[in-house]
Short mmCIF file of C-alpha atoms in Angstrom, two decimals:
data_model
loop_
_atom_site.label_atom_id
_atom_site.label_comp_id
_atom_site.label_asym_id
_atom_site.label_seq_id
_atom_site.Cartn_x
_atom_site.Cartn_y
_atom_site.Cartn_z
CA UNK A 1469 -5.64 2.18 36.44
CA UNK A 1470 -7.84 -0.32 35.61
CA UNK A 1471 -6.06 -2.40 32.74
CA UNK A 1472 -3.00 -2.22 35.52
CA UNK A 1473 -5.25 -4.05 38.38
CA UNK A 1474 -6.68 -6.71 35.12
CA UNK A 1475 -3.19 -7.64 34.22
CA UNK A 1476 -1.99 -8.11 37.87
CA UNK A 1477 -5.21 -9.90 39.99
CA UNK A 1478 -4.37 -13.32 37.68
CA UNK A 1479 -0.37 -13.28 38.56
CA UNK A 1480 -0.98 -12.38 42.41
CA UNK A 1481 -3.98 -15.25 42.22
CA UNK A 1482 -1.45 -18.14 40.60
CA UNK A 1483 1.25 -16.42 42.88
CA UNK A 1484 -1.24 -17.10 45.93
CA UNK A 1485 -1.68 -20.38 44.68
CA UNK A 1486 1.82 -21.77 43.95
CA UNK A 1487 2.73 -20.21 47.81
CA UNK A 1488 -0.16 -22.48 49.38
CA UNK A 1489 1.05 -25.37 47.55
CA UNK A 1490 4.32 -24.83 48.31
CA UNK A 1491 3.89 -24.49 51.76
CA UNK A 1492 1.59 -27.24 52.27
CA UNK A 1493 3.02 -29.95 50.18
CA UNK A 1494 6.78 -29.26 50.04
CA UNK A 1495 9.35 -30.34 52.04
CA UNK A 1496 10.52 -27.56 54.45
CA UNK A 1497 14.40 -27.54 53.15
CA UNK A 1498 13.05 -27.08 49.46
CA UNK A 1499 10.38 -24.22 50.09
CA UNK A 1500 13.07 -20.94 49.97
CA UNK A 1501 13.98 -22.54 46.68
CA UNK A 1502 10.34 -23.29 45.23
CA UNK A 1503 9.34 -19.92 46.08
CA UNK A 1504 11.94 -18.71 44.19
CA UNK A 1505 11.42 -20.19 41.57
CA UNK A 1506 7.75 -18.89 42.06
CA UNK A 1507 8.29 -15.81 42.07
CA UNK A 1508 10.44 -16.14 38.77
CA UNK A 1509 7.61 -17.75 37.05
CA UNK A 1510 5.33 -14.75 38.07
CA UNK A 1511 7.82 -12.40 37.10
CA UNK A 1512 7.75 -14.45 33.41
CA UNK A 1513 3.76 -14.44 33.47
CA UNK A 1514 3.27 -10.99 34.23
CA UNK A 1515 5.65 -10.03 31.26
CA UNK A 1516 3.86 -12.51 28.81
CA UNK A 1517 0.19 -10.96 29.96
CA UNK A 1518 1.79 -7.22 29.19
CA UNK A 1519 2.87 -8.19 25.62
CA UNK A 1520 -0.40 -9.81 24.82
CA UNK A 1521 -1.98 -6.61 25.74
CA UNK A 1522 0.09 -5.00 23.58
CA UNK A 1523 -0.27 -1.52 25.20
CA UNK A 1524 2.59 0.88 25.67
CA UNK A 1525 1.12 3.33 27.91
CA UNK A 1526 1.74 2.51 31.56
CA UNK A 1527 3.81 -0.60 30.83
CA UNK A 1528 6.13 0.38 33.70
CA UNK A 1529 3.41 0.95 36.35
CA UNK A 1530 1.53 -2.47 35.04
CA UNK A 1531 4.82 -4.74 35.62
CA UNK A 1532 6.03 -3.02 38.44
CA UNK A 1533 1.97 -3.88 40.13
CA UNK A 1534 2.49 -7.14 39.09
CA UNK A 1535 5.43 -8.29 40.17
CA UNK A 1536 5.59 -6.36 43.33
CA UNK A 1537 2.23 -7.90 44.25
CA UNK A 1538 3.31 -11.15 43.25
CA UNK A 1539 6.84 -10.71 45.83
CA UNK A 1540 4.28 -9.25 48.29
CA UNK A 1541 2.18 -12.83 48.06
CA UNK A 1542 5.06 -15.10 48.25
CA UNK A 1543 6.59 -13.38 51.06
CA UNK A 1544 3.20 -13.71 53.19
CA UNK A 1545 3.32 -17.26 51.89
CA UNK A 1546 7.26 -17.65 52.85
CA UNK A 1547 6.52 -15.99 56.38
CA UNK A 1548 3.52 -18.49 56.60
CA UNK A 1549 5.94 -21.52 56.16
CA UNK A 1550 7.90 -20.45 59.22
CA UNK A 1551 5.07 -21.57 60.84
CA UNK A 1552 4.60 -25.02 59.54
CA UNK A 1553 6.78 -27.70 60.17
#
């Protein structure tokens, strides 16, 4: 369990991050598409960390923490711009 929770905490951190920045600095018509494309690039990280590590056991579980952590982030962030202007 704990190589699954390594692999993930950096994709839901740069998920967390691209959200915030998203929501702060875009415009609000663009942010459904940035996030997105957020999400995509999470989706594309959390694949590349799981082949680096090169382990076969659990690979499911690992990506399935990762990128359902990562939708979990952006949709807080993406509930959080319905609040901004």
């Amino acid at each position: 369990m704990r190589a699954s929770w390594a692999a993930a905490v950096p994709v839901w951190v740069l998920a967390a991050v691209a959200g915030a920045a998203i929501v702060a600095l875009a415009e609000p018509g663009s942010r459904p598409g940035l996030l997105s494309l957020a999400l995509a690039g999470a989706v594309v990280l959390t694949l590349c960390i799981q082949l680096v590590t090169g382990d076969r056991k659990g690979f499911v579980r690992r990506v399935t923490a990762s990128a359902v952590g990562a939708f979990a982030v952006l949709l807080v962030a993406s509930l959080a711009a319905l609040a901004v202007p």
